[in-house]
């Protein structure tokens, strides 16, 4: 009520207002969740008051098999009447799958995904909604600077994006999983049923109009990062192997090169054996190619195996997530009414 209403007709909701769903994957986030939900709620209210979104917009918290009190926290938000819907997965499926679960289950004309720690500046959401209004179906939030990151995180991130680009994978640089998707984009995403889920790679492939907004990333206010070196490496390998067969080609090219060099070596050895007297075949020229080829073959088999393993996992067509419970205020009220409240 602070500002005078600039909209002429007060009789109805502005036609353009849309229902927004915020999708937040949570894995052992009991520490950070209360403050994050409070901030998200406040931002939601602000956007509702400004007429940007509809009053029935909600926050979808996906509990990705947490072992701490994350789910109890979520229950308490719903009990307190906050606009929260709790989605509990049966076990830990990993960030990408938890996010996918949230996107598939959430209602709304547009969904914004973001991390539970709110390292991503939530004030960028308004700009993302503006971009949606201008016709973008996916709006990627891109980090302006990485000054808040550790040197290690910056280096691994640079290596990741460098590798992705070298492999010809279309990703948005310095964009993680903070993005807005229109209902149309979410429905297209529903048709991607791959087990090796790498949303950052898939969404640019939808081919719908996309745009970017920029934000600064803050520090995690509480709790610990769930991404250690191995998880980041695993995500990076997933990104490459689920989107590109360039490593297989590289092997072929390398194989050809090494084969050519070995042939030259064989020719030299033959020449030496026939035309050079008292030749003692050198240890190095015998053993080196052996090591070289042995190593190369192992590498080749390893990379081919990676793809075969992936094929194996994909052909199983396993479900991408299992929902144990869905908890929302509406459901609570219905239950209360049934019990004769
Ligand atoms: N997360 C998840 N499942 C997992 C690991 C992480 O749902 O197995 C969530 C986590 O709760 C957070 C988001 O993914 O909301 C990003 O994780 P985190 O903040 O630890 O990553 P970082 O920001 O350090 O890359
Ligand atoms: Mg984080």
JSON list of N, CA, C and O in Angstrom, two decimals, residues 315-333:
[
{"chain": "A", "resi": 315, "resn": "UNK", "atom": "N", "xyz": [19.67, -47.12, -21.28]},
{"chain": "A", "resi": 315, "resn": "UNK", "atom": "CA", "xyz": [18.72, -48.07, -21.84]},
{"chain": "A", "resi": 315, "resn": "UNK", "atom": "C", "xyz": [17.83, -48.67, -20.75]},
{"chain": "A", "resi": 315, "resn": "UNK", "atom": "O", "xyz": [16.76, -49.18, -21.04]},
{"chain": "A", "resi": 316, "resn": "UNK", "atom": "N", "xyz": [18.25, -48.59, -19.52]},
{"chain": "A", "resi": 316, "resn": "UNK", "atom": "CA", "xyz": [17.41, -49.06, -18.43]},
{"chain": "A", "resi": 316, "resn": "UNK", "atom": "C", "xyz": [16.14, -48.22, -18.30]},
{"chain": "A", "resi": 316, "resn": "UNK", "atom": "O", "xyz": [15.14, -48.67, -17.79]},
{"chain": "A", "resi": 317, "resn": "UNK", "atom": "N", "xyz": [16.22, -46.97, -18.72]},
{"chain": "A", "resi": 317, "resn": "UNK", "atom": "CA", "xyz": [15.11, -46.02, -18.60]},
{"chain": "A", "resi": 317, "resn": "UNK", "atom": "C", "xyz": [14.53, -45.99, -17.19]},
{"chain": "A", "resi": 317, "resn": "UNK", "atom": "O", "xyz": [13.33, -46.14, -16.99]},
{"chain": "A", "resi": 318, "resn": "UNK", "atom": "N", "xyz": [15.40, -45.87, -16.27]},
{"chain": "A", "resi": 318, "resn": "UNK", "atom": "CA", "xyz": [14.94, -45.81, -14.88]},
{"chain": "A", "resi": 318, "resn": "UNK", "atom": "C", "xyz": [14.24, -44.50, -14.61]},
{"chain": "A", "resi": 318, "resn": "UNK", "atom": "O", "xyz": [14.57, -43.49, -15.21]},
{"chain": "A", "resi": 319, "resn": "UNK", "atom": "N", "xyz": [13.31, -44.51, -13.65]},
{"chain": "A", "resi": 319, "resn": "UNK", "atom": "CA", "xyz": [12.68, -43.23, -13.27]},
{"chain": "A", "resi": 319, "resn": "UNK", "atom": "C", "xyz": [13.74, -42.29, -12.72]},
{"chain": "A", "resi": 319, "resn": "UNK", "atom": "O", "xyz": [14.72, -42.72, -12.12]},
{"chain": "A", "resi": 320, "resn": "UNK", "atom": "N", "xyz": [13.55, -41.00, -12.98]},
{"chain": "A", "resi": 320, "resn": "UNK", "atom": "CA", "xyz": [14.58, -40.04, -12.60]},
{"chain": "A", "resi": 320, "resn": "UNK", "atom": "C", "xyz": [14.50, -39.65, -11.13]},
{"chain": "A", "resi": 320, "resn": "UNK", "atom": "O", "xyz": [15.43, -39.14, -10.57]},
{"chain": "A", "resi": 321, "resn": "UNK", "atom": "N", "xyz": [13.36, -39.88, -10.53]},
{"chain": "A", "resi": 321, "resn": "UNK", "atom": "CA", "xyz": [13.22, -39.58, -9.10]},
{"chain": "A", "resi": 321, "resn": "UNK", "atom": "C", "xyz": [11.98, -40.28, -8.56]},
{"chain": "A", "resi": 321, "resn": "UNK", "atom": "O", "xyz": [11.11, -40.69, -9.33]},
{"chain": "A", "resi": 322, "resn": "UNK", "atom": "N", "xyz": [11.92, -40.45, -7.28]},
{"chain": "A", "resi": 322, "resn": "UNK", "atom": "CA", "xyz": [10.71, -40.96, -6.63]},
{"chain": "A", "resi": 322, "resn": "UNK", "atom": "C", "xyz": [10.25, -39.95, -5.60]},
{"chain": "A", "resi": 322, "resn": "UNK", "atom": "O", "xyz": [11.06, -39.50, -4.80]},
{"chain": "A", "resi": 323, "resn": "UNK", "atom": "N", "xyz": [8.98, -39.65, -5.64]},
{"chain": "A", "resi": 323, "resn": "UNK", "atom": "CA", "xyz": [8.43, -38.71, -4.68]},
{"chain": "A", "resi": 323, "resn": "UNK", "atom": "C", "xyz": [7.84, -39.49, -3.52]},
{"chain": "A", "resi": 323, "resn": "UNK", "atom": "O", "xyz": [7.03, -40.39, -3.73]},
{"chain": "A", "resi": 324, "resn": "UNK", "atom": "N", "xyz": [8.26, -39.15, -2.31]},
{"chain": "A", "resi": 324, "resn": "UNK", "atom": "CA", "xyz": [7.71, -39.86, -1.16]},
{"chain": "A", "resi": 324, "resn": "UNK", "atom": "C", "xyz": [6.47, -39.13, -0.64]},
{"chain": "A", "resi": 324, "resn": "UNK", "atom": "O", "xyz": [5.46, -39.73, -0.32]},
{"chain": "A", "resi": 325, "resn": "UNK", "atom": "N", "xyz": [6.60, -37.80, -0.55]},
{"chain": "A", "resi": 325, "resn": "UNK", "atom": "CA", "xyz": [5.48, -37.00, -0.03]},
{"chain": "A", "resi": 325, "resn": "UNK", "atom": "C", "xyz": [5.42, -35.67, -0.73]},
{"chain": "A", "resi": 325, "resn": "UNK", "atom": "O", "xyz": [6.43, -35.12, -1.14]},
{"chain": "A", "resi": 326, "resn": "UNK", "atom": "N", "xyz": [4.21, -35.14, -0.81]},
{"chain": "A", "resi": 326, "resn": "UNK", "atom": "CA", "xyz": [4.04, -33.78, -1.28]},
{"chain": "A", "resi": 326, "resn": "UNK", "atom": "C", "xyz": [3.21, -33.07, -0.21]},
{"chain": "A", "resi": 326, "resn": "UNK", "atom": "O", "xyz": [2.16, -33.57, 0.17]},
{"chain": "A", "resi": 327, "resn": "UNK", "atom": "N", "xyz": [3.73, -31.98, 0.27]},
{"chain": "A", "resi": 327, "resn": "UNK", "atom": "CA", "xyz": [3.09, -31.32, 1.41]},
{"chain": "A", "resi": 327, "resn": "UNK", "atom": "C", "xyz": [2.82, -29.87, 1.07]},
{"chain": "A", "resi": 327, "resn": "UNK", "atom": "O", "xyz": [3.74, -29.13, 0.71]},
{"chain": "A", "resi": 328, "resn": "UNK", "atom": "N", "xyz": [1.56, -29.47, 1.15]},
{"chain": "A", "resi": 328, "resn": "UNK", "atom": "CA", "xyz": [1.27, -28.06, 0.92]},
{"chain": "A", "resi": 328, "resn": "UNK", "atom": "C", "xyz": [0.15, -27.63, 1.85]},
{"chain": "A", "resi": 328, "resn": "UNK", "atom": "O", "xyz": [-0.53, -28.47, 2.44]},
{"chain": "A", "resi": 329, "resn": "UNK", "atom": "N", "xyz": [-0.01, -26.32, 1.96]},
{"chain": "A", "resi": 329, "resn": "UNK", "atom": "CA", "xyz": [-1.00, -25.79, 2.90]},
{"chain": "A", "resi": 329, "resn": "UNK", "atom": "C", "xyz": [-2.39, -26.31, 2.54]},
{"chain": "A", "resi": 329, "resn": "UNK", "atom": "O", "xyz": [-3.17, -26.68, 3.42]},
{"chain": "A", "resi": 330, "resn": "UNK", "atom": "N", "xyz": [-2.70, -26.37, 1.23]},
{"chain": "A", "resi": 330, "resn": "UNK", "atom": "CA", "xyz": [-4.02, -26.83, 0.79]},
{"chain": "A", "resi": 330, "resn": "UNK", "atom": "C", "xyz": [-4.27, -28.24, 1.30]},
{"chain": "A", "resi": 330, "resn": "UNK", "atom": "O", "xyz": [-5.35, -28.55, 1.81]},
{"chain": "A", "resi": 331, "resn": "UNK", "atom": "N", "xyz": [-3.24, -29.06, 1.19]},
{"chain": "A", "resi": 331, "resn": "UNK", "atom": "CA", "xyz": [-3.35, -30.45, 1.62]},
{"chain": "A", "resi": 331, "resn": "UNK", "atom": "C", "xyz": [-3.57, -30.52, 3.13]},
{"chain": "A", "resi": 331, "resn": "UNK", "atom": "O", "xyz": [-4.39, -31.30, 3.62]},
{"chain": "A", "resi": 332, "resn": "UNK", "atom": "N", "xyz": [-2.87, -29.68, 3.85]},
{"chain": "A", "resi": 332, "resn": "UNK", "atom": "CA", "xyz": [-3.00, -29.62, 5.30]},
{"chain": "A", "resi": 332, "resn": "UNK", "atom": "C", "xyz": [-4.45, -29.29, 5.70]},
{"chain": "A", "resi": 332, "resn": "UNK", "atom": "O", "xyz": [-5.02, -29.92, 6.56]},
{"chain": "A", "resi": 333, "resn": "UNK", "atom": "N", "xyz": [-4.98, -28.25, 5.02]},
{"chain": "A", "resi": 333, "resn": "UNK", "atom": "CA", "xyz": [-6.33, -27.81, 5.36]},
{"chain": "A", "resi": 333, "resn": "UNK", "atom": "C", "xyz": [-7.33, -28.92, 5.07]},
{"chain": "A", "resi": 333, "resn": "UNK", "atom": "O", "xyz": [-8.24, -29.17, 5.86]}
]
